[in-house]
mmCIF file of C-alpha atoms and ligand atoms in Angstrom:
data_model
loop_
_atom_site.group_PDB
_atom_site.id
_atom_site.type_symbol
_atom_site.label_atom_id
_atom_site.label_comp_id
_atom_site.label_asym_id
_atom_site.label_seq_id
_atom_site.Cartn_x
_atom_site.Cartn_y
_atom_site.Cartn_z
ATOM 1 C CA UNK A 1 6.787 6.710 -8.630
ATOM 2 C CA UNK A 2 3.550 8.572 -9.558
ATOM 3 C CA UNK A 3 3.232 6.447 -12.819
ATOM 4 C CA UNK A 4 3.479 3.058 -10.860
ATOM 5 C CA UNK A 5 0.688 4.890 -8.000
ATOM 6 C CA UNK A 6 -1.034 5.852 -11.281
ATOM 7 C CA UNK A 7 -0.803 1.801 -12.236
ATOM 8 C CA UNK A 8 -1.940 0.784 -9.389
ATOM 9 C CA UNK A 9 -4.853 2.789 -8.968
ATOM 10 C CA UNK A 10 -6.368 1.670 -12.281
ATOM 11 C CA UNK A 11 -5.885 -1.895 -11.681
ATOM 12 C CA UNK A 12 -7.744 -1.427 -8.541
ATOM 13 C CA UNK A 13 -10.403 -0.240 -10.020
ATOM 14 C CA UNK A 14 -10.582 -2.186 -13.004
ATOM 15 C CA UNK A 15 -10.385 -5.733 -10.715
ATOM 16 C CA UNK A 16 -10.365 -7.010 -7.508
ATOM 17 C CA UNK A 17 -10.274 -10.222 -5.570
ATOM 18 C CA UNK A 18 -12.122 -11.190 -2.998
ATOM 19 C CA UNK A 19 -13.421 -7.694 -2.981
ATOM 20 C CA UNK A 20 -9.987 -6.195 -2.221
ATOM 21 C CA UNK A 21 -7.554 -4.702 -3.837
ATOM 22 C CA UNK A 22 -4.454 -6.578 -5.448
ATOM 23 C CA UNK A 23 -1.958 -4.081 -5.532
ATOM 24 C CA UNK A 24 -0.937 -1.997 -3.153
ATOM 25 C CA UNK A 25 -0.462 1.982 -3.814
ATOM 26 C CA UNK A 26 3.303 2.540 -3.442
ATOM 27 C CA UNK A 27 4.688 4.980 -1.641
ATOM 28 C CA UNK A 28 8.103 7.909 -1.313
ATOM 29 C CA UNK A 29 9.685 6.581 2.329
ATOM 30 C CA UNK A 30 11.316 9.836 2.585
ATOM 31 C CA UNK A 31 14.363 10.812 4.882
ATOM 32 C CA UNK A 32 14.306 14.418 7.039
ATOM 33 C CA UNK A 33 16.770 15.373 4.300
ATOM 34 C CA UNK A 34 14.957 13.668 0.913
ATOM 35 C CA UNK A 35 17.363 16.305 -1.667
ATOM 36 C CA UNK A 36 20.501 15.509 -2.433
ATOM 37 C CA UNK A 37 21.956 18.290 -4.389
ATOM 38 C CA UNK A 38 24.312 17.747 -7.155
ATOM 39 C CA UNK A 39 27.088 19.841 -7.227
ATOM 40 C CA UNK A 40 25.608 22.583 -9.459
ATOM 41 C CA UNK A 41 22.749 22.677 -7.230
ATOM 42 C CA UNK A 42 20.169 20.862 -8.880
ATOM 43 C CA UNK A 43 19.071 17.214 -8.694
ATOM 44 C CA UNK A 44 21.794 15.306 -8.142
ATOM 45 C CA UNK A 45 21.538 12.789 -11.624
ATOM 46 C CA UNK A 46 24.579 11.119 -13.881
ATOM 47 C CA UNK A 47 22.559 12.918 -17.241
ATOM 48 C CA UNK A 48 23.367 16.425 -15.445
ATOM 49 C CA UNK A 49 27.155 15.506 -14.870
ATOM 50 C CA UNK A 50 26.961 16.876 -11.028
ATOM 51 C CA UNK A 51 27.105 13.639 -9.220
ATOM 52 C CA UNK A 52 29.525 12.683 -6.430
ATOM 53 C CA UNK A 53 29.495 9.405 -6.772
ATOM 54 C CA UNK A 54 30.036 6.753 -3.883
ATOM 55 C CA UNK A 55 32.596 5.111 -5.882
ATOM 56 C CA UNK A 56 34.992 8.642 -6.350
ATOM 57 C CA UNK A 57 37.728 8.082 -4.578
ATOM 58 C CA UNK A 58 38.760 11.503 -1.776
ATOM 59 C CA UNK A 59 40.742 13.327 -3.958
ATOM 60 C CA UNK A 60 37.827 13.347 -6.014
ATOM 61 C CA UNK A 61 35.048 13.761 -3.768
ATOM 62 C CA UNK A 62 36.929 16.915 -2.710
ATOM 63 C CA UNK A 63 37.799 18.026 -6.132
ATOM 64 C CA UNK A 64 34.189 18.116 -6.931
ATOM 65 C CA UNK A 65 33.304 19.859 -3.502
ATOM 66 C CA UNK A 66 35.564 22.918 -4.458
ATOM 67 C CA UNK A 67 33.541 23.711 -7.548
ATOM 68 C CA UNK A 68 29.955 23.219 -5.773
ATOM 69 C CA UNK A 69 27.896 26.326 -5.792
ATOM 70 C CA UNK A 70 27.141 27.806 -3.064
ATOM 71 C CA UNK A 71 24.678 30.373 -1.619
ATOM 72 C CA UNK A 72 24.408 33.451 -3.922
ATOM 73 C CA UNK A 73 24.253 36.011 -1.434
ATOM 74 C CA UNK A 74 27.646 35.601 -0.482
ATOM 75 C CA UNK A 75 29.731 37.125 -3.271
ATOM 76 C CA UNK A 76 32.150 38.537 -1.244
ATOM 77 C CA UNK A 77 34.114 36.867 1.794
ATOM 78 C CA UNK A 78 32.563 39.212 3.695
ATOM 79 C CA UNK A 79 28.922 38.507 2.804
ATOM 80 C CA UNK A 80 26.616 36.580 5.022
ATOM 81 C CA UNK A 81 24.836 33.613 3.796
ATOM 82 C CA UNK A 82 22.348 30.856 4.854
ATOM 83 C CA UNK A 83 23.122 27.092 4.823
ATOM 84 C CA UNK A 84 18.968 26.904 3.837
ATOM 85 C CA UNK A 85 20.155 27.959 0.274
ATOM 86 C CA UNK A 86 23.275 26.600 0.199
ATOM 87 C CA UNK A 87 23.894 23.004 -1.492
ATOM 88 C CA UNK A 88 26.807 22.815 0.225
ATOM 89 C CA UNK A 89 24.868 23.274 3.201
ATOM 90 C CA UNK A 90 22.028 20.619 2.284
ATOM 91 C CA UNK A 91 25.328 17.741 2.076
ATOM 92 C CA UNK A 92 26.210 19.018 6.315
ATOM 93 C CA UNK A 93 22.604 18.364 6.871
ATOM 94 C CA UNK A 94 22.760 14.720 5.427
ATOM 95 C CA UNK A 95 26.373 14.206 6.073
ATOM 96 C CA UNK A 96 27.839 16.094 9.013
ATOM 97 C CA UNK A 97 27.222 16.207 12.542
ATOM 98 C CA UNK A 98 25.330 18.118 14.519
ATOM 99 C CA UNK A 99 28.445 20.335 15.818
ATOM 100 C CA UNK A 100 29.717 20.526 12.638
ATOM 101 C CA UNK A 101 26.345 21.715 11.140
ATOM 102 C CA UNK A 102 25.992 24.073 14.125
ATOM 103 C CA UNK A 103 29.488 25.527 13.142
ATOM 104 C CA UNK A 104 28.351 25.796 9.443
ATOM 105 C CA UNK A 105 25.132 27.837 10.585
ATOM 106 C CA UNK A 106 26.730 30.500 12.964
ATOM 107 C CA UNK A 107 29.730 30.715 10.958
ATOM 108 C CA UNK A 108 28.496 30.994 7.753
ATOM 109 C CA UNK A 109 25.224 33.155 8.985
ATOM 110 C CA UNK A 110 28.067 35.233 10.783
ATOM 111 C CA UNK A 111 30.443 35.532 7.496
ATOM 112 C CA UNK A 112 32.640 33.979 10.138
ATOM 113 C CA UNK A 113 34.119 31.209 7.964
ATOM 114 C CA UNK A 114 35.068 31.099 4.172
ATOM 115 C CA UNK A 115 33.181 28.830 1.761
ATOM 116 C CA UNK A 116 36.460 27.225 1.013
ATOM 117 C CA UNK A 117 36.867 26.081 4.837
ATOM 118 C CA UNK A 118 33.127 25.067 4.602
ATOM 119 C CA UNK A 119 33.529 22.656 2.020
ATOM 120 C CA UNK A 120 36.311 21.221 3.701
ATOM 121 C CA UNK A 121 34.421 19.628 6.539
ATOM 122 C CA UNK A 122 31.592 18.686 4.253
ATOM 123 C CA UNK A 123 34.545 16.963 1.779
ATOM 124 C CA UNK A 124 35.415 15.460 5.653
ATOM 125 C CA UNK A 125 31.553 14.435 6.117
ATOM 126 C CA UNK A 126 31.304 12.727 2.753
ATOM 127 C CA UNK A 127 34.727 11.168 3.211
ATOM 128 C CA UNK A 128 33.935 9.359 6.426
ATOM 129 C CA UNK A 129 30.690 7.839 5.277
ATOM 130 C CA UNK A 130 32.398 6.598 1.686
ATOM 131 C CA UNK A 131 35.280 5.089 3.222
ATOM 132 C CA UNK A 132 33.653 2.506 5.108
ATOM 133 C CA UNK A 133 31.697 1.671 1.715
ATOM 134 C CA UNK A 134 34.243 1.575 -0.477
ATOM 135 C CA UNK A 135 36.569 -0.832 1.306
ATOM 136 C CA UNK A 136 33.642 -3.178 1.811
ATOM 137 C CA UNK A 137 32.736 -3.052 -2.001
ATOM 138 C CA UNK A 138 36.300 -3.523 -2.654
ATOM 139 C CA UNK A 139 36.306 -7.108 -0.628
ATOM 140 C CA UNK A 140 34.057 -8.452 -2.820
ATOM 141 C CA UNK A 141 35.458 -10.776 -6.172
ATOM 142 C CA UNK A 142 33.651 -10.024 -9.205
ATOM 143 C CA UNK A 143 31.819 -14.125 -8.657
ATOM 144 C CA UNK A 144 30.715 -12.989 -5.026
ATOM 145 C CA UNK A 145 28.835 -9.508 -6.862
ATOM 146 C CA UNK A 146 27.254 -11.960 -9.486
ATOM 147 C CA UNK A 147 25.909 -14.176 -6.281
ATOM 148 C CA UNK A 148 24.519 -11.397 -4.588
ATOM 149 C CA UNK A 149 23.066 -10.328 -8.016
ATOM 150 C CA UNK A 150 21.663 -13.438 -8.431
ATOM 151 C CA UNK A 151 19.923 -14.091 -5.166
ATOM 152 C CA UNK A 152 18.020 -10.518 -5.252
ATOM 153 C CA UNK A 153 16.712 -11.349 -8.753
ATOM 154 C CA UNK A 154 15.589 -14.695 -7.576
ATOM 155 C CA UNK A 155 14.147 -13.178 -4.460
ATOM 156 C CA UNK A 156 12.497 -10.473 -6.778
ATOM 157 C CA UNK A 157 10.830 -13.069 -9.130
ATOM 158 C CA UNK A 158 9.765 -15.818 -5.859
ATOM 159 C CA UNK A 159 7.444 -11.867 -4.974
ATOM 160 C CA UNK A 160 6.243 -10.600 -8.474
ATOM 161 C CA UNK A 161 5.259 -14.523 -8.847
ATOM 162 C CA UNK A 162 3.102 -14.206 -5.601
ATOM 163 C CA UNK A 163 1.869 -11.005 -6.916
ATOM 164 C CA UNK A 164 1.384 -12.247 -10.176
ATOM 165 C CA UNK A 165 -0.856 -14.977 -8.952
ATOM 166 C CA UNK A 166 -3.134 -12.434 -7.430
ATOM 167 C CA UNK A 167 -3.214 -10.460 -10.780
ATOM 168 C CA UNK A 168 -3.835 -13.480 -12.981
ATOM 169 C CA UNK A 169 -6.832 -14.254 -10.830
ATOM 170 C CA UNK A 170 -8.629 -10.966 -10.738
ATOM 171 C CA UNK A 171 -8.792 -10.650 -14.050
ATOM 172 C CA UNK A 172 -9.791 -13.867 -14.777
ATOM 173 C CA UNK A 173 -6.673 -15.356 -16.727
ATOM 174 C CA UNK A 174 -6.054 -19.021 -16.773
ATOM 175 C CA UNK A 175 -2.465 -19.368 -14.245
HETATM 176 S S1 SF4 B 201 29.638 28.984 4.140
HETATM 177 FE FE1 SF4 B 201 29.004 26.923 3.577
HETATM 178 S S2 SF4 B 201 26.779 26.890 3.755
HETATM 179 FE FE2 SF4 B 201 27.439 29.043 3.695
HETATM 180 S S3 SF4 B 201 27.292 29.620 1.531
HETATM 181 FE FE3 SF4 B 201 29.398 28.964 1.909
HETATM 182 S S4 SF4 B 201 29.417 26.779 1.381
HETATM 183 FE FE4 SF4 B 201 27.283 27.394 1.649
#
């Protein structure tokens, strides 16, 4: 992102047409929850090995949720913690409801519930929202994935064309 806003800007200065600018500065649109943890806490990313992919079937999905670190603080059973530094509770904040979150706050803020039972209901969260994708991707036939392929690139190169345009004549290029 900050190379292609670093792109951007030096075009813009370099050329213009019309006296505007040709490319527009891109932009993060983030969400109120922009991290998703992986399940050893950091950056979620397939070159760490912590994903939980949308494609991992339940067992899976709550496999991988059983091994997820948690807040430090609670060592013990007994110890307090605080979804805020909790991976585990960064997922609830994407994936859960609010009840359930509000449950994961008092009870884990409390030392009222176990980790174990906490991951549970964000294994539950994940669940729910991966069901509903998987059965749709599993609909498609392998020719129907190539279409839809195939009509986003050809949508992609009608716009970089138009953009293209625009570029070729700020700087001067024959089209
Ligand atoms: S109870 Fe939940 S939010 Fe709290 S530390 Fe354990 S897994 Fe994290």
């Amino acid at each position: 992102m900050e190379l292609t806003r670093e792109v951007a800007r030096r075009f813009n200065n370099f050329y213009k047409l019309d006296g505007r600018d040709v490319l527009p500065e891109p932009d993060v649109l983030l969400t109120p929850s922009p991290k998703l943890p992986g399940t050893d806490g950091r950056k979620m990313s397939k070159s760490y090995g912590n994903t939980i992919l949308l494609s991992d079937p339940e067992p899976e999905v709550r496999k991988k949720l059983k091994t997820m670190v948690t807040d430090p603080a609670r060592v013990r059973r007994t110890d307090p913690g605080d979804p805020d530094k909790c991976p585990v509770g960064d997922l609830h904040k994407v994936f859960s409801t609010p009840e359930t979150l509000a449950k994961v706050y008092d009870g884990c803020r409390s030392a009222g519930i176990g980790c174990i039972e906490c991951k549970g209901w964000a294994a539950d969260a994940l669940v729910q929202v991966l069901n509903p994708i998987q059965e749709r991707r599993a609909g498609f036939t392998e020719a129907e994935v190539k279409d839809i392929l195939e009509d986003g690139s050809e949508r992609a190169r009608v716009r970089a064309e138009q953009t293209m345009v625009e570029v070729r004549a700020a700087m001067q290029m024959p089209e």
